[in-house]
PDB file of C-alpha atoms in Angstrom:
ATOM      1  CA  MET A   1     132.490  89.101 121.821  1.00  0.00           C
ATOM      2  CA  SER A   2     130.281  92.302 124.039  1.00  0.00           C
ATOM      3  CA  GLU A   3     129.811  93.622 120.465  1.00  0.00           C
ATOM      4  CA  ASN A   4     126.837  91.027 120.134  1.00  0.00           C
ATOM      5  CA  LYS A   5     125.498  92.658 123.260  1.00  0.00           C
ATOM      6  CA  GLU A   6     125.145  95.679 122.441  1.00  0.00           C
ATOM      7  CA  ARG A   7     121.908  97.519 121.181  1.00  0.00           C
ATOM      8  CA  TYR A   8     119.648 100.488 121.051  1.00  0.00           C
ATOM      9  CA  SER A   9     118.609 102.432 124.485  1.00  0.00           C
ATOM     10  CA  ASP A  10     115.032 102.731 123.976  1.00  0.00           C
ATOM     11  CA  ALA A  11     115.453 106.786 124.111  1.00  0.00           C
ATOM     12  CA  ASP A  12     117.036 105.955 120.255  1.00  0.00           C
ATOM     13  CA  LEU A  13     115.271 102.863 119.583  1.00  0.00           C
ATOM     14  CA  ASN A  14     112.076 105.273 120.025  1.00  0.00           C
ATOM     15  CA  GLU A  15     113.580 107.942 117.381  1.00  0.00           C
ATOM     16  CA  PHE A  16     114.644 104.880 114.485  1.00  0.00           C
ATOM     17  CA  LYS A  17     110.201 104.750 115.643  1.00  0.00           C
ATOM     18  CA  GLU A  18     108.806 108.036 114.995  1.00  0.00           C
ATOM     19  CA  ILE A  19     111.640 108.366 111.585  1.00  0.00           C
ATOM     20  CA  ILE A  20     109.770 104.673 110.749  1.00  0.00           C
ATOM     21  CA  LEU A  21     106.262 105.816 111.727  1.00  0.00           C
ATOM     22  CA  LYS A  22     106.321 109.207 108.967  1.00  0.00           C
ATOM     23  CA  LYS A  23     107.981 107.221 106.473  1.00  0.00           C
ATOM     24  CA  ILE A  24     105.162 103.697 106.404  1.00  0.00           C
ATOM     25  CA  GLU A  25     102.641 107.144 106.314  1.00  0.00           C
ATOM     26  CA  ASN A  26     104.702 109.354 103.728  1.00  0.00           C
ATOM     27  CA  ALA A  27     104.342 105.381 101.695  1.00  0.00           C
ATOM     28  CA  LYS A  28     101.612 104.689 102.114  1.00  0.00           C
ATOM     29  CA  GLU A  29     100.305 108.052 100.621  1.00  0.00           C
ATOM     30  CA  ASP A  30     102.631 107.045  98.176  1.00  0.00           C
ATOM     31  CA  LEU A  31     101.338 104.467  96.971  1.00  0.00           C
ATOM     32  CA  ALA A  32      98.135 105.336  97.030  1.00  0.00           C
ATOM     33  CA  LEU A  33      98.688 108.055  94.478  1.00  0.00           C
ATOM     34  CA  ILE A  34     100.481 105.636  91.873  1.00  0.00           C
ATOM     35  CA  ASN A  35      97.854 102.938  92.660  1.00  0.00           C
ATOM     36  CA  SER A  36      95.540 105.589  91.914  1.00  0.00           C
ATOM     37  CA  ALA A  37      96.965 106.138  88.927  1.00  0.00           C
ATOM     38  CA  TYR A  38      97.395 102.567  87.574  1.00  0.00           C
ATOM     39  CA  LYS A  39      93.740 102.055  88.165  1.00  0.00           C
ATOM     40  CA  ASN A  40      92.682 105.662  85.630  1.00  0.00           C
ATOM     41  CA  ASP A  41      91.824 104.376  83.027  1.00  0.00           C
ATOM     42  CA  SER A  42      90.275 107.223  82.074  1.00  0.00           C
ATOM     43  CA  ASN A  43      90.585 108.678  77.696  1.00  0.00           C
ATOM     44  CA  ASN A  44      93.441 111.494  76.300  1.00  0.00           C
ATOM     45  CA  GLY A  45      90.591 112.411  73.747  1.00  0.00           C
ATOM     46  CA  THR A  46      92.454 110.336  70.998  1.00  0.00           C
ATOM     47  CA  ASP A  47      89.741 108.959  69.159  1.00  0.00           C
ATOM     48  CA  ASP A  48      89.173 111.632  66.770  1.00  0.00           C
ATOM     49  CA  THR A  49      93.034 111.951  65.976  1.00  0.00           C
ATOM     50  CA  SER A  50      95.341 109.904  63.716  1.00  0.00           C
ATOM     51  CA  PRO A  51      95.100 106.626  64.934  1.00  0.00           C
ATOM     52  CA  THR A  52      98.560 106.578  64.062  1.00  0.00           C
ATOM     53  CA  PHE A  53      99.140 108.947  67.343  1.00  0.00           C
ATOM     54  CA  LYS A  54      96.110 106.708  68.943  1.00  0.00           C
ATOM     55  CA  ALA A  55      98.456 103.531  68.961  1.00  0.00           C
ATOM     56  CA  PHE A  56     101.996 106.155  70.167  1.00  0.00           C
ATOM     57  CA  GLU A  57      99.067 106.764  73.258  1.00  0.00           C
ATOM     58  CA  GLU A  58      98.137 103.481  73.609  1.00  0.00           C
ATOM     59  CA  GLY A  59     101.384 101.803  74.059  1.00  0.00           C
ATOM     60  CA  SER A  60     102.467 104.547  75.934  1.00  0.00           C
ATOM     61  CA  GLU A  61     100.009 103.592  78.335  1.00  0.00           C
ATOM     62  CA  THR A  62     100.403 100.274  78.876  1.00  0.00           C
ATOM     63  CA  MET A  63     104.604 101.058  79.574  1.00  0.00           C
ATOM     64  CA  SER A  64     102.886 103.607  82.095  1.00  0.00           C
ATOM     65  CA  LYS A  65     100.593 101.056  83.827  1.00  0.00           C
ATOM     66  CA  GLU A  66     103.118  98.166  83.799  1.00  0.00           C
ATOM     67  CA  SER A  67     105.649 101.188  85.436  1.00  0.00           C
ATOM     68  CA  ASN A  68     103.224 102.151  87.280  1.00  0.00           C
ATOM     69  CA  VAL A  69     102.329  98.243  88.704  1.00  0.00           C
ATOM     70  CA  GLN A  70     106.641  97.417  89.346  1.00  0.00           C
ATOM     71  CA  LEU A  71     106.671 101.411  91.120  1.00  0.00           C
ATOM     72  CA  ALA A  72     102.920  99.833  93.509  1.00  0.00           C
ATOM     73  CA  ILE A  73     105.023  96.275  93.754  1.00  0.00           C
ATOM     74  CA  ARG A  74     107.905  98.216  94.902  1.00  0.00           C
ATOM     75  CA  GLN A  75     106.298 100.302  97.276  1.00  0.00           C
ATOM     76  CA  GLU A  76     105.211  97.845  99.128  1.00  0.00           C
ATOM     77  CA  LYS A  77     108.124  95.788  99.203  1.00  0.00           C
ATOM     78  CA  PHE A  78     108.991  98.925 101.240  1.00  0.00           C
ATOM     79  CA  ILE A  79     106.142  99.559 103.706  1.00  0.00           C
ATOM     80  CA  ARG A  80     106.763  95.664 104.627  1.00  0.00           C
ATOM     81  CA  ASP A  81     109.919  96.493 105.118  1.00  0.00           C
ATOM     82  CA  LEU A  82     109.617  99.471 106.915  1.00  0.00           C
ATOM     83  CA  LYS A  83     106.787  96.901 109.358  1.00  0.00           C
ATOM     84  CA  ASN A  84     109.370  94.493 110.222  1.00  0.00           C
ATOM     85  CA  ALA A  85     111.423  97.547 111.434  1.00  0.00           C
ATOM     86  CA  LEU A  86     109.389  98.329 113.809  1.00  0.00           C
ATOM     87  CA  LEU A  87     108.485  94.122 114.692  1.00  0.00           C
ATOM     88  CA  ARG A  88     112.520  94.626 116.641  1.00  0.00           C
ATOM     89  CA  ILE A  89     112.299  97.760 117.640  1.00  0.00           C
ATOM     90  CA  GLU A  90     109.518  95.650 119.894  1.00  0.00           C
ATOM     91  CA  ASN A  91     112.347  92.964 120.172  1.00  0.00           C
ATOM     92  CA  LYS A  92     115.117  95.370 120.997  1.00  0.00           C
ATOM     93  CA  THR A  93     117.253  93.442 118.453  1.00  0.00           C
ATOM     94  CA  TYR A  94     116.498  96.781 116.674  1.00  0.00           C
ATOM     95  CA  GLY A  95     120.299  97.832 114.396  1.00  0.00           C
ATOM     96  CA  ILE A  96     121.834  95.448 114.783  1.00  0.00           C
ATOM     97  CA  CYS A  97     123.461  94.115 112.030  1.00  0.00           C
ATOM     98  CA  ARG A  98     122.351  90.490 110.956  1.00  0.00           C
ATOM     99  CA  VAL A  99     125.745  89.551 109.691  1.00  0.00           C
ATOM    100  CA  THR A 100     128.529  90.997 112.135  1.00  0.00           C
ATOM    101  CA  GLY A 101     126.245  91.707 114.860  1.00  0.00           C
ATOM    102  CA  LYS A 102     127.515  94.298 115.421  1.00  0.00           C
ATOM    103  CA  LEU A 103     125.102  97.829 116.181  1.00  0.00           C
ATOM    104  CA  ILE A 104     124.801  98.981 112.455  1.00  0.00           C
ATOM    105  CA  GLN A 105     125.781 102.697 112.398  1.00  0.00           C
ATOM    106  CA  LYS A 106     123.146 105.304 113.550  1.00  0.00           C
ATOM    107  CA  GLY A 107     123.200 107.736 110.804  1.00  0.00           C
ATOM    108  CA  ARG A 108     123.262 104.732 107.991  1.00  0.00           C
ATOM    109  CA  LEU A 109     119.339 103.755 109.766  1.00  0.00           C
ATOM    110  CA  LYS A 110     118.464 107.191 109.531  1.00  0.00           C
ATOM    111  CA  LEU A 111     119.065 107.245 106.457  1.00  0.00           C
ATOM    112  CA  VAL A 112     117.511 103.906 105.983  1.00  0.00           C
ATOM    113  CA  PRO A 113     116.056 103.078 109.150  1.00  0.00           C
ATOM    114  CA  HIS A 114     115.412  99.277 107.549  1.00  0.00           C
ATOM    115  CA  ALA A 115     118.669  98.217 106.807  1.00  0.00           C
ATOM    116  CA  THR A 116     119.281  94.662 108.241  1.00  0.00           C
ATOM    117  CA  LEU A 117     123.512  95.204 107.435  1.00  0.00           C
ATOM    118  CA  SER A 118     126.547  97.617 108.922  1.00  0.00           C
ATOM    119  CA  ILE A 119     128.114  99.026 105.896  1.00  0.00           C
ATOM    120  CA  GLU A 120     130.836  96.537 106.471  1.00  0.00           C
ATOM    121  CA  ALA A 121     128.250  93.564 106.145  1.00  0.00           C
ATOM    122  CA  LYS A 122     126.843  95.371 102.522  1.00  0.00           C
ATOM    123  CA  ASN A 123     131.020  95.750 101.591  1.00  0.00           C
ATOM    124  CA  MET A 124     131.726  91.936 101.979  1.00  0.00           C
ATOM    125  CA  GLN A 125     128.783  90.344 100.206  1.00  0.00           C
ATOM    126  CA  SER A 126     129.877  93.024  97.245  1.00  0.00           C
ATOM    127  CA  SER A 127     133.049  92.130  96.941  1.00  0.00           C
TER     128      SER A 127
END
């Protein structure tokens, strides 16, 4: 039961906090790029080309916008997950697996700082 009491040290939590803050900053920049691409309704100069090509362009543009919307939604969820991780740092519950109660490996948290499951718990879910 002592494993459930374990947590990362304040120094470790600060290190994770820095990683998460950088990821949030980068994710917000990426989201701004996605949104600007999505909102860019500029004409690609197909007015004087054949109707077939123009129809193809418009279809392609629609698909691009849909893709950008999906990317934006995923990016917003990623930012929200990172912000939730910051809350867990403040509560000193960051890095504790929500299924096993054990510490999530440091290497995993550096790669996936918003993780709430250890590899062990993740593997239990997929079986």
